[in-house]
XYZ file of C-alpha atoms in Angstrom:
620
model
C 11.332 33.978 -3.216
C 9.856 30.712 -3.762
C 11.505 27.397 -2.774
C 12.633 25.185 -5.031
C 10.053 22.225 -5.812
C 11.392 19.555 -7.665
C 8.665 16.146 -8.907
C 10.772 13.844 -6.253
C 12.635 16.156 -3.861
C 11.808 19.346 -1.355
C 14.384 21.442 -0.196
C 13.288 23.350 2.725
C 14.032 26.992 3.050
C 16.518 28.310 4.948
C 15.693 30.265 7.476
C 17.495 33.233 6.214
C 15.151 32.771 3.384
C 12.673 36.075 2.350
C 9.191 34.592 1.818
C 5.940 36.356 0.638
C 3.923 33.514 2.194
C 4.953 34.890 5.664
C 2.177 32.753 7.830
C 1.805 30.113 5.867
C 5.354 29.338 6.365
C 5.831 30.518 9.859
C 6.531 26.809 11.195
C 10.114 25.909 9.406
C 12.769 26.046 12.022
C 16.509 25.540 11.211
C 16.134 21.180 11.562
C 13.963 21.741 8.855
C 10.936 20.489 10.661
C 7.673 21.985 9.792
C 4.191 21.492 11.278
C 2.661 22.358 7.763
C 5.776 20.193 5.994
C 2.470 17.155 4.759
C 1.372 20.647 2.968
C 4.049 21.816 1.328
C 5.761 20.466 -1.455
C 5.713 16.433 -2.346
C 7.005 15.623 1.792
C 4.847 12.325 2.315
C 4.189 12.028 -1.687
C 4.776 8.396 -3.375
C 5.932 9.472 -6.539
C 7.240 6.016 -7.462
C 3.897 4.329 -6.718
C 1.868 7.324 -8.144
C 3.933 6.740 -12.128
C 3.588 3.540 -11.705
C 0.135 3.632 -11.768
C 0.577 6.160 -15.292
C 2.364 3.503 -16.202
C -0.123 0.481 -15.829
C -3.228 2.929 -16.975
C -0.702 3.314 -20.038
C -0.496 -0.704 -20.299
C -3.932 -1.365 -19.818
C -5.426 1.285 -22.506
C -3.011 0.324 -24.712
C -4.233 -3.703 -24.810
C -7.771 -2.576 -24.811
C -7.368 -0.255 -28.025
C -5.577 -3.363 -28.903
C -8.021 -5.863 -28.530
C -10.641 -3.422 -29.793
C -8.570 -2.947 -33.065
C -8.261 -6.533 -33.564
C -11.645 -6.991 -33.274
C -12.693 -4.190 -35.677
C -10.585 -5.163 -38.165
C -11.391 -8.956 -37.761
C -15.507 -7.812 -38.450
C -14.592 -5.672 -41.056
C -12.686 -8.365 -43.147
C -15.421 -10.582 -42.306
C -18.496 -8.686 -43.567
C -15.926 -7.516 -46.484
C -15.076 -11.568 -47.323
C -18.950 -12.052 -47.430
C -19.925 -9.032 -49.492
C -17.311 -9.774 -52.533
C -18.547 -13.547 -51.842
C -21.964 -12.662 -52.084
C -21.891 -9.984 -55.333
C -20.774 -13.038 -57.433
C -24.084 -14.654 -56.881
C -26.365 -12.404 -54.784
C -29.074 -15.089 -54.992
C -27.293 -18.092 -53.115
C -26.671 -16.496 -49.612
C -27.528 -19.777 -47.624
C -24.157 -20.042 -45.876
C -24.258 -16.853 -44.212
C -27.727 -17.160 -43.128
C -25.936 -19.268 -40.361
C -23.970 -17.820 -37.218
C -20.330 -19.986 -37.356
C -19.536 -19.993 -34.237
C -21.381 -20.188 -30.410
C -19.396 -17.960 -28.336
C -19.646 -14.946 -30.477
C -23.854 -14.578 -30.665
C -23.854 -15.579 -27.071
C -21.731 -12.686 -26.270
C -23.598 -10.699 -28.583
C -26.823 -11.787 -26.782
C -26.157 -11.794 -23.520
C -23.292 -8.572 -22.704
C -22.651 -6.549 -26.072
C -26.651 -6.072 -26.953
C -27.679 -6.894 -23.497
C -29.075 -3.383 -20.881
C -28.179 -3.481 -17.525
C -31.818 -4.546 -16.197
C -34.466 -5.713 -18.542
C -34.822 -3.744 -21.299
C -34.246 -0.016 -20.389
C -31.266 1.191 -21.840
C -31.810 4.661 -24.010
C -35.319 5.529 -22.428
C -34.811 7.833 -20.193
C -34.271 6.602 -16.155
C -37.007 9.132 -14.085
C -36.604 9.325 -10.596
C -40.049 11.328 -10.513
C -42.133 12.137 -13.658
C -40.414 15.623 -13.377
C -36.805 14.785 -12.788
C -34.852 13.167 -15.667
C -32.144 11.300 -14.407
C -30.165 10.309 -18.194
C -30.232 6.914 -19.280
C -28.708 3.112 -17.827
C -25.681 1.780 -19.637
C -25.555 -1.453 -20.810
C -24.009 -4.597 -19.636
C -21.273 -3.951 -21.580
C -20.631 -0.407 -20.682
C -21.263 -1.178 -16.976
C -18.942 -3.218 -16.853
C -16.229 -1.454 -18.220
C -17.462 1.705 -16.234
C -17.451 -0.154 -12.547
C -13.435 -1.730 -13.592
C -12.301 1.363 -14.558
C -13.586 3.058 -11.340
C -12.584 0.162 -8.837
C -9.116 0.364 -10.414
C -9.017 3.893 -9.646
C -10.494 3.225 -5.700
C -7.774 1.037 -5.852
C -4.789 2.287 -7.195
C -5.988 5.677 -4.534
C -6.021 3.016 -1.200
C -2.694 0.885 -2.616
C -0.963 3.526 0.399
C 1.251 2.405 3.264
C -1.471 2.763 6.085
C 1.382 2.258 8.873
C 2.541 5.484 8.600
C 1.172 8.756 10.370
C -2.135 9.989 9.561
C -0.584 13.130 8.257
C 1.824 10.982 6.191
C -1.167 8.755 4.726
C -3.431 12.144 3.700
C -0.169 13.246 1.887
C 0.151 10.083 -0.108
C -3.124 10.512 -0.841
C -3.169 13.976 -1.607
C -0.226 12.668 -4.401
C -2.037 9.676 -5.382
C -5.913 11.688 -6.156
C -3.889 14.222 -7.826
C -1.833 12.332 -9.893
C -4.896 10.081 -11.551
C -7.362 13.268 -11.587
C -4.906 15.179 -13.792
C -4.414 11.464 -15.824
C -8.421 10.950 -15.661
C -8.881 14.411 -17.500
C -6.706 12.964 -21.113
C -9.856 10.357 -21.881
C -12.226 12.950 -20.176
C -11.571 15.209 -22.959
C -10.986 12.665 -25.453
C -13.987 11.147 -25.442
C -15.901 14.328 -25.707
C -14.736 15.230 -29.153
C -16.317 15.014 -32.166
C -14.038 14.383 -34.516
C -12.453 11.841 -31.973
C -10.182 9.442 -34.946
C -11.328 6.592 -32.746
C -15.031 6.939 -33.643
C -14.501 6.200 -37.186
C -11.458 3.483 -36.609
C -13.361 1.551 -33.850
C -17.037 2.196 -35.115
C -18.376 3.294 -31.833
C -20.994 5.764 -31.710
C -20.133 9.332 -29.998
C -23.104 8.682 -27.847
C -21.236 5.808 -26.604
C -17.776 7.869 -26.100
C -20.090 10.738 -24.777
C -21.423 7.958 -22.090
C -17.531 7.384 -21.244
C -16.676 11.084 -21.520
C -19.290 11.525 -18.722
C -18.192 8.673 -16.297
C -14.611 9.533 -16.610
C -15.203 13.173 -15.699
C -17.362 12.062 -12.699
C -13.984 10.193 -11.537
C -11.804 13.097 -12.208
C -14.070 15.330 -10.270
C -14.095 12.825 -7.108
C -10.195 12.807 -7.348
C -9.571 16.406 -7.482
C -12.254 17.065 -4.248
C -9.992 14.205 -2.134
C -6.994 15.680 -4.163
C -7.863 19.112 -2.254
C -9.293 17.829 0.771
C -6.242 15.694 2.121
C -4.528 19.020 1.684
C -7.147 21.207 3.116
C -6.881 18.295 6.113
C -3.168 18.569 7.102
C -2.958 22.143 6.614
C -5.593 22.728 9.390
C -4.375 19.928 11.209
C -0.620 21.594 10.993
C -1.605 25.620 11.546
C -4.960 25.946 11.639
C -7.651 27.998 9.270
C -5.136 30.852 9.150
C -2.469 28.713 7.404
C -5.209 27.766 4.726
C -6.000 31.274 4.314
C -2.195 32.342 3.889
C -1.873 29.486 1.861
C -4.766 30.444 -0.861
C -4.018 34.108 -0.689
C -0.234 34.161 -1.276
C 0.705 31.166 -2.962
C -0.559 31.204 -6.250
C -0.343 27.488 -7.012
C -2.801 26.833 -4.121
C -5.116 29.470 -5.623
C -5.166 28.186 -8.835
C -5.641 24.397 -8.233
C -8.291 25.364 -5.795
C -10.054 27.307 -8.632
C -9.912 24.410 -10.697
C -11.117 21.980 -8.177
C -14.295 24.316 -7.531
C -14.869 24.913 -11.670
C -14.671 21.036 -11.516
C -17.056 20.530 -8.981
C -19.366 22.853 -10.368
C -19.048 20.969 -13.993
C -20.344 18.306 -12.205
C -23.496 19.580 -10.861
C -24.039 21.609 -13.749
C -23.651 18.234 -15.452
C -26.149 16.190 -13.387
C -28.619 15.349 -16.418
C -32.067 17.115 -14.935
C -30.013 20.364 -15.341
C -28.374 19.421 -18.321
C -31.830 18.072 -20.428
C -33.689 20.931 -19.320
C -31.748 24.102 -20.491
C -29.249 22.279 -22.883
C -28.089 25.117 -25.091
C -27.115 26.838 -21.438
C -25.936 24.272 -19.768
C -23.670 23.731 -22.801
C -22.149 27.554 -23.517
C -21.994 27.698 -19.226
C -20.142 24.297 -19.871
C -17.617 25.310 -21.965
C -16.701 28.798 -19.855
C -16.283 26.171 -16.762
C -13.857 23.931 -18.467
C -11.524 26.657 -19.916
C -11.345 27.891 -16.095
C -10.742 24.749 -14.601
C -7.884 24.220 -17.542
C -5.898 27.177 -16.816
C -6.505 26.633 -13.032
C -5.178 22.788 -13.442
C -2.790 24.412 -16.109
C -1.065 27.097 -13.747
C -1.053 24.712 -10.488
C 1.363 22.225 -12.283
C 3.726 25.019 -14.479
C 3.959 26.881 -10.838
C 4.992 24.134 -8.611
C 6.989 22.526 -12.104
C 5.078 19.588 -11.348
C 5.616 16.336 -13.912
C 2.307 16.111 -14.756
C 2.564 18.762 -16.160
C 2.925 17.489 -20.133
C -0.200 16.259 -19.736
C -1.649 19.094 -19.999
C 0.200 19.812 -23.816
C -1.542 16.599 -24.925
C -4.978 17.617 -23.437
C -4.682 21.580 -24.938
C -3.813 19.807 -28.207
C -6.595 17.639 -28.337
C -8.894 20.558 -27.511
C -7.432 23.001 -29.909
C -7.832 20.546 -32.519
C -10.872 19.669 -32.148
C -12.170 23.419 -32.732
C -9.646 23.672 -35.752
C -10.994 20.818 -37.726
C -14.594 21.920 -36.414
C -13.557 25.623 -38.041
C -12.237 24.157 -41.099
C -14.751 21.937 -42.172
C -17.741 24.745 -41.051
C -15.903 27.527 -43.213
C -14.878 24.896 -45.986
C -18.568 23.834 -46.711
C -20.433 26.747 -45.499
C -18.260 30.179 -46.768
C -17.755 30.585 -50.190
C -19.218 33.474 -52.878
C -22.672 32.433 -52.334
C -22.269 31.162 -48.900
C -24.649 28.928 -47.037
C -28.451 29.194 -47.811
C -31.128 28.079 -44.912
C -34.330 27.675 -46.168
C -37.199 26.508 -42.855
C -40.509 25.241 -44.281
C -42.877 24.089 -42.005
C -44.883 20.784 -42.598
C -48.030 19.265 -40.636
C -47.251 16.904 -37.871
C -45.396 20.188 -36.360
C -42.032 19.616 -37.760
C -40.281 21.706 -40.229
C -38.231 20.534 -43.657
C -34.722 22.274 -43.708
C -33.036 22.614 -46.814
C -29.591 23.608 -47.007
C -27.638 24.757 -49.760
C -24.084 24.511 -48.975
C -20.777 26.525 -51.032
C -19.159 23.336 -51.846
C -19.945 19.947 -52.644
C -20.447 17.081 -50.370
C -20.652 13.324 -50.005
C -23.378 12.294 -48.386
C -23.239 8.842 -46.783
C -26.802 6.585 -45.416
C -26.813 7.496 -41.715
C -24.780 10.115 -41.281
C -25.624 13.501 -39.248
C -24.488 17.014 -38.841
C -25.396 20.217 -36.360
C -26.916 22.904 -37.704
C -26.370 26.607 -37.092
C -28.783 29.864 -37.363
C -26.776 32.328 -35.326
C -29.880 34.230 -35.833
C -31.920 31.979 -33.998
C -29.951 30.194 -31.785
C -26.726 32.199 -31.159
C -23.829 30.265 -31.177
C -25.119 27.006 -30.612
C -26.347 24.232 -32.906
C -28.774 20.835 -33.187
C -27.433 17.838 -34.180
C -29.789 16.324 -36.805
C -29.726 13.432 -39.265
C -29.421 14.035 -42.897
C -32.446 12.967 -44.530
C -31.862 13.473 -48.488
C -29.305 14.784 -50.775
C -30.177 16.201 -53.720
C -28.033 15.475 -57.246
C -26.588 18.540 -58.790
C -29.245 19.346 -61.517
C -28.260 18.567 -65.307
C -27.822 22.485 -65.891
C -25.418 23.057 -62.569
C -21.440 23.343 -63.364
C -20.684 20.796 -61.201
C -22.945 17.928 -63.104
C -21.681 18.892 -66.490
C -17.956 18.948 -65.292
C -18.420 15.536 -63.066
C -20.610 13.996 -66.194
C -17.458 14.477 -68.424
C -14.895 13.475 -66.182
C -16.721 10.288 -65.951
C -17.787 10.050 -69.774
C -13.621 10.156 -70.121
C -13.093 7.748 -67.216
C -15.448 5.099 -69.082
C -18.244 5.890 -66.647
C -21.942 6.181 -67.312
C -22.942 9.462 -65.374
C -25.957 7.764 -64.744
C -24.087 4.229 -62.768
C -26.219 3.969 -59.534
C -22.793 2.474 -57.713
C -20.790 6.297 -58.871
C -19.984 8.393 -55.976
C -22.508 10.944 -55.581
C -21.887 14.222 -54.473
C -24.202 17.854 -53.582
C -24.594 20.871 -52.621
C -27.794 20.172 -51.202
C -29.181 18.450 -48.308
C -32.421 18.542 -45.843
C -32.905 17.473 -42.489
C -36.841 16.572 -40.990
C -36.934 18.387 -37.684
C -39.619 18.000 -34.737
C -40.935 20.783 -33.193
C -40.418 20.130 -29.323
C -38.439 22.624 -27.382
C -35.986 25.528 -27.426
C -34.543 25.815 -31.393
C -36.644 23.300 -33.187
C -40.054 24.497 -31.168
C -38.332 28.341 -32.356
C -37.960 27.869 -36.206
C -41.467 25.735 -36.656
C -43.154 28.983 -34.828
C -41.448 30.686 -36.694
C -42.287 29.520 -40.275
C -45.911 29.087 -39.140
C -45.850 32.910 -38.693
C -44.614 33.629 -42.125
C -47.596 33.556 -45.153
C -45.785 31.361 -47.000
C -45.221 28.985 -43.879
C -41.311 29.133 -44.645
C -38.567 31.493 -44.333
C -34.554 31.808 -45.314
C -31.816 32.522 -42.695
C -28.518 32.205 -43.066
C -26.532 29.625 -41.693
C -24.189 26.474 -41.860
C -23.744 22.820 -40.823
C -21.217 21.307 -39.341
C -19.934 17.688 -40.583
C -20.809 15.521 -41.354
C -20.646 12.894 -38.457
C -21.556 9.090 -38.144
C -22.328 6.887 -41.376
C -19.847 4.443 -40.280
C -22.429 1.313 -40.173
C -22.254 -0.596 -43.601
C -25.056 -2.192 -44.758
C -23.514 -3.405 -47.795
C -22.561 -7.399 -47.070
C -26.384 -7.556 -45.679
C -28.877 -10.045 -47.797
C -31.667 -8.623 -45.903
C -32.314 -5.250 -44.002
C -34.898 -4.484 -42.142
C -34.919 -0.558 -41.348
C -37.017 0.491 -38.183
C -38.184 4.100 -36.970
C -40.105 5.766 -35.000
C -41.778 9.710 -35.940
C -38.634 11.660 -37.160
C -36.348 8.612 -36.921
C -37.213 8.155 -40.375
C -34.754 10.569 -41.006
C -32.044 8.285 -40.380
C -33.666 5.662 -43.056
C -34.291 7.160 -46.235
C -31.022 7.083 -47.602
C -29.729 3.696 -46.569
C -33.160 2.241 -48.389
C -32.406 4.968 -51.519
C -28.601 3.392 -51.383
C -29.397 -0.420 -50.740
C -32.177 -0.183 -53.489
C -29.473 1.139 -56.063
C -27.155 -1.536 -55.053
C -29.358 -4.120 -55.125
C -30.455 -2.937 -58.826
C -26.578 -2.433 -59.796
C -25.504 -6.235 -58.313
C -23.361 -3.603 -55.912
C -24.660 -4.700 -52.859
C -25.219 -8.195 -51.231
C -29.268 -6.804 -50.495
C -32.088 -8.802 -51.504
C -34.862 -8.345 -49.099
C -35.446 -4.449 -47.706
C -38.190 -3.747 -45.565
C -38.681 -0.572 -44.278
C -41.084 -0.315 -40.899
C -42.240 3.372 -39.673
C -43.991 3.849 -36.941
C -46.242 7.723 -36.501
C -48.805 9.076 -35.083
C -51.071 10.187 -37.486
C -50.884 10.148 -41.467
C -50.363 14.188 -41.637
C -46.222 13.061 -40.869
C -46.248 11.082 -44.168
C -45.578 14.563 -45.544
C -42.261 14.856 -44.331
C -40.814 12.544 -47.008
C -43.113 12.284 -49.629
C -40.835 13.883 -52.394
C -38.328 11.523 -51.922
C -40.294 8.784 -51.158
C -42.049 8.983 -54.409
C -38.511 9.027 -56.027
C -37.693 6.178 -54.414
C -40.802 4.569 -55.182
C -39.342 4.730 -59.130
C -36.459 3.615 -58.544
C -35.363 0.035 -60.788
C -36.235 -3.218 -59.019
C -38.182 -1.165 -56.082
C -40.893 -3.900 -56.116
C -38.842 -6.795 -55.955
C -36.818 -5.659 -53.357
C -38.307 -3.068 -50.637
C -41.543 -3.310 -48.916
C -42.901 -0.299 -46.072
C -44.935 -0.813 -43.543
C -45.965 2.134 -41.957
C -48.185 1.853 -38.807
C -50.257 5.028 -37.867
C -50.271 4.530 -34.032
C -53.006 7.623 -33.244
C -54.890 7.273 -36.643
C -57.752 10.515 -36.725
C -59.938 7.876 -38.996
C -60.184 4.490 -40.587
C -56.936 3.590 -42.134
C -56.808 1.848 -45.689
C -54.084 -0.739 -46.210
C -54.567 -0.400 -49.628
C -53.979 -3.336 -52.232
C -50.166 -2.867 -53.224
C -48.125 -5.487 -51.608
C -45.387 -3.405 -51.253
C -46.767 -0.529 -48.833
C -49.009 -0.903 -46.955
C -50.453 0.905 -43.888
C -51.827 -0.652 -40.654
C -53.760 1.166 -37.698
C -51.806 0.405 -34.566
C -48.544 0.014 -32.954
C -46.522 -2.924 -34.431
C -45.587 -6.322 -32.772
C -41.708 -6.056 -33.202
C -41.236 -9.808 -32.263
C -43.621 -10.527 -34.635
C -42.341 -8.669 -37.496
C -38.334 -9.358 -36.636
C -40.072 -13.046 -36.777
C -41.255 -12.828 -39.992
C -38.358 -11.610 -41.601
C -35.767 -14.196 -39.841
C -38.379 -16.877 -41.085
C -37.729 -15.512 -44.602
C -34.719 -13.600 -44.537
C -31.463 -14.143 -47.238
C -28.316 -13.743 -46.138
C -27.015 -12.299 -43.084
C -29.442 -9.595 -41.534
C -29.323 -6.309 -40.495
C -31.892 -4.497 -38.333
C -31.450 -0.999 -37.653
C -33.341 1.360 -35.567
C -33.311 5.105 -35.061
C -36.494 6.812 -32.888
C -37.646 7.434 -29.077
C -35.159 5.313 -26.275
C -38.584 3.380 -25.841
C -38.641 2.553 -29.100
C -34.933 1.475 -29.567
C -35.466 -0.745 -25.909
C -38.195 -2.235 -27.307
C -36.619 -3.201 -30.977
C -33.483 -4.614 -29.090
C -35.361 -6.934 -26.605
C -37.154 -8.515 -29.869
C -33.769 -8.909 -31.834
C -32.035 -10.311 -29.046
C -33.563 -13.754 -28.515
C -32.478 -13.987 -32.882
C -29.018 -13.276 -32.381
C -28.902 -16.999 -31.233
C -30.685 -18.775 -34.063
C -28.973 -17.009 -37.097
C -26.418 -14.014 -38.333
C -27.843 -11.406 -36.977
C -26.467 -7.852 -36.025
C -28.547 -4.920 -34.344
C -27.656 -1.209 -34.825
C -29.199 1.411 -33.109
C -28.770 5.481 -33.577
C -29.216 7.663 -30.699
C -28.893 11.135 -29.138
C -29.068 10.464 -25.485
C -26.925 13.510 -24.970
């Protein structure tokens, strides 16, 4: 028979009492004294000071969602007041050429934009050429990284230090506990993909998966001091036999001491050398580890009826969740009577074209991304990849003669650029490097007709949250396969422009490769693209072929034009500040070099005129 635990009283046993845990509870006499009493139970715990803690973490997230709300929805009716402003006369944009206040570009500048040390941020830090060691937050990210940790140091040495040593380890047994089990809500939060604050706030997953990794690192730490103050007094109070007893016949002890091992192993397993170099392993291994260490967390609490113990509800349901909507949407899109169709085709510049046809239709949006499955391939696991194109239904398809007279009956032209667009099809550009995308470009090279169907699905989509639309000028940057990310904000911004939809004026589209043979990739929709209305007065490419196998033409069109090379981003970001309309927009989606590099040049402009800098990236 167990004794009763209660979250802020023990009752000791009497010693009439029949116990399984015969050794490890050998030292209660009749006083009710215990050598092993710092061990058992909350004796020594500060519940008071632990809650209130909860209750100031509550306080404190609560104002920064807050202030980040305001904030969003402050920007958002900005850029929204300057695109409606803007449509009436899309050719007068001097006003919001012009930054209106100081304090906001100098924050911009010098924290928001701003890495941690020069300009490394999403290149990779090496400790050796053979040991990746992840990328360096930001400023901005750093900073709310080292506050959040030091509060937690803080909150776990706030104890009354007067009191015995075995007293103290208690307390802090209770305090490490309590904020580990707290720690793990925004530790799971922030991993999700369909996290709701991704799309309210407009930060990037990358950026939540940066938080999801620092606040796991903390939870970790707290649950090893969490077990070691208890480990301490135990063989302080009885020895190793008494931990032994303890683990092997109390099965609260043996569960939170399996989660506290799955959690340290999640960390290790975690450490971004092991996690870069066998990804798709580290991530199915990942997931294994986590379930264990929630049912270990899970089953210390509900045994011991401890009151953290709702915390756990939340965290399940967040979980569950997110592999319900992930479910829903896969089956939704992907399972219908023809199913999902994977077609691989491999192009030159080793990188394959993957065109999906999907059961149900779709609305694409410029930027957005999904992961792709081939269970055939890759098992259970998927790639996350941008969309590149989306195809229109074609004039004989079901869907374009029902949505053409819907629209014919609504007073629409089928035909209005500024109509919502919706497929069935989409393609993605992906680069051969390693594991799946090294797999299916092998693959298709093998096959006579370099390209094979599999079946498969997507899950999705993700991102497309950055408008463009209030922009006078856009200048779109990538680097290789980066271009992916580009094509349909210039095919969207061109049709705006054209339509008087969008605020766009100037659109100059920058892509940087290594050799002409990747021009391949998108030349189908390029040369759609390339007829579009009002193409030349509003879009220019420059494409620079860094690794060029021969002399490169720049040919005598105005509007594209090729250069032999790597570009001078200052110089180009330059140029287009020097003759930009409007507010401006430079995006940027290719290597972490690449994106460094682009940031460092844009920075110094954030000062001089209304300029914002938005970056996609996969650092995970």
């Amino acid at each position: 028979m167990s004794p009763n635990l209660y979250p802020r009283r023990v009752e000791l046993p009497s010693p009439d009492t029949k116990l399984s845990r015969r050794h490890f509870l050998d030292g209660w006499d009749a006083n009710g004294y215990d050598a092993l009493k710092y061990s058992w139970g909350l004796t020594g715990v500060e519940q008071d000071g632990n809650f209130l803690w909860v209750h100031t973490f509550a306080v404190i997230l609560g104002f920064c969602v807050f202030s980040l709300l305001v904030l969003r929805f402050s920007n958002m009716f900005y850029k929204h007041a300057r695109h409606l402003t803007v449509m009436s006369n899309p050719e007068r944009q001097e006003y919001w050429k012009h930054n209106r206040s100081q304090w906001w570009p100098w924050l911009n500048r010098h924290v928001l934009m701003a890495p941690l040390h020069k300009k490394k941020h999403n290149a990779t830090f090496q400790i050796s050429a053979a040991i990746d060691n992840g990328t360096l937050p930001g400023r901005w990210h750093f900073a709310i990284i080292v506050v959040y940790a030091a509060l937690n140091v803080a909150w776990c040495l706030c104890l009354d230090w007067s009191k015995e040593r075995m007293s103290v380890a208690a307390a802090l047994r209770g305090r490490s506990g309590t904020l580990a089990a707290l720690n793990l809500i925004p530790t799971v939060l922030f991993a999700l993909r369909n996290n709701p604050l991704i799309s309210i706030l407009q930060v990037s997953y990358d950026d939540f998966n940066l938080f999801h990794r620092w606040a796991a690192r903390i939870t970790i730490a707290e649950a090893i001091v969490h077990t070691a103050c208890w480990l301490s007094n135990t063989l302080e109070g009885d020895g190793a036999a008494a931990v032994a007893a303890g683990l092997r016949d109390e099965a609260s002890y043996t569960y939170g001491m399996l989660a506290t091992c799955a959690f340290a192993f999640l960390g290790i397993q975690a450490w971004s050398p092991f996690r870069h170099a066998f990804y798709d392993t580290f991530l199915g291994i990942h997931r294994i580890m986590v379930l264990i260490s929630f049912v270990g967390l899970w089953e210390h609490l509900a045994r011991h009826g401890l009151p953290q113990l709702p915390w756990m509800y939340m965290i399940f349901a967040f979980y569950i969740f997110e592999w319900v909507a992930r479910f829903t949407w896969a089956i939704y899109y992907n399972f219908g009577r023809k199913g999902c169709q994977v077609h691989v085709e491999a192009m030159p510049g080793e990188a394959c074209r993957v065109t999906i046809k999907l059961a149900r239709e779709w609305t694409p949006k410029p930027g957005c991304n999904v992961h792709l499955y081939i269970p055939r391939i890759m098992g259970p696991h998927s790639h996350p990849f941008s969309v590149a194109w989306a195809y229109p239904p074609s004039p004989s398809s079901k869907e374009h003669k029902e949505r053409s007279l819907s629209q014919l009956e609504g007073g629409i032209s089928p035909t209005s650029p500024h109509a919502i667009q919706r497929t069935k099809q989409i393609s993605l550009i992906c680069r051969a490097r390693t594991g799946f995308t090294r797999t299916i470009y092998e693959k298709a090279c093998e096959q006579p007709n370099k390209s094979f169907d599999a079946w498969g699905f997507i899950e999705g989509p993700y991102g497309g949250h950055h408008s463009l639309d209030s922009y006078g000028t856009c200048l779109l940057i990538a680097g290789g396969v980066g271009i992916t990310h580009q094509v349909m904000y210039v095919k969207h911004l061109l049709a705006g422009a054209h339509a008087g939809t969008t605020a766009t004026r100037r659109i100059l589209l920058v892509w940087s490769i290594p050799d002409s043979e990747s021009l391949e990739w998108i030349r189908p929709w390029m040369d759609e693209i390339l007829r579009m209305p009002s193409r030349k007065k509003h879009l220019r490419i420059k494409l620079f072929i860094t690794k060029p196998k021969g002399r490169i033409e720049s040919g005598s069109s105005e509007s594209v034009k090729l250069f032999a090379g790597r570009p001078s981003w200052k110089t180009l970001i330059g140029e287009e500040m020097a003759h930009r309309e409007g507010a401006m927009a430079v995006t940027c989606c290719g290597s972490g070099g690449l994106s460094d590099t682009v940031r460092a040049s844009v920075r110094p402009f954030t000062t001089e005129g209304c300029v914002d800098y938005i970056e996609e990236a996969f650092s995970y």
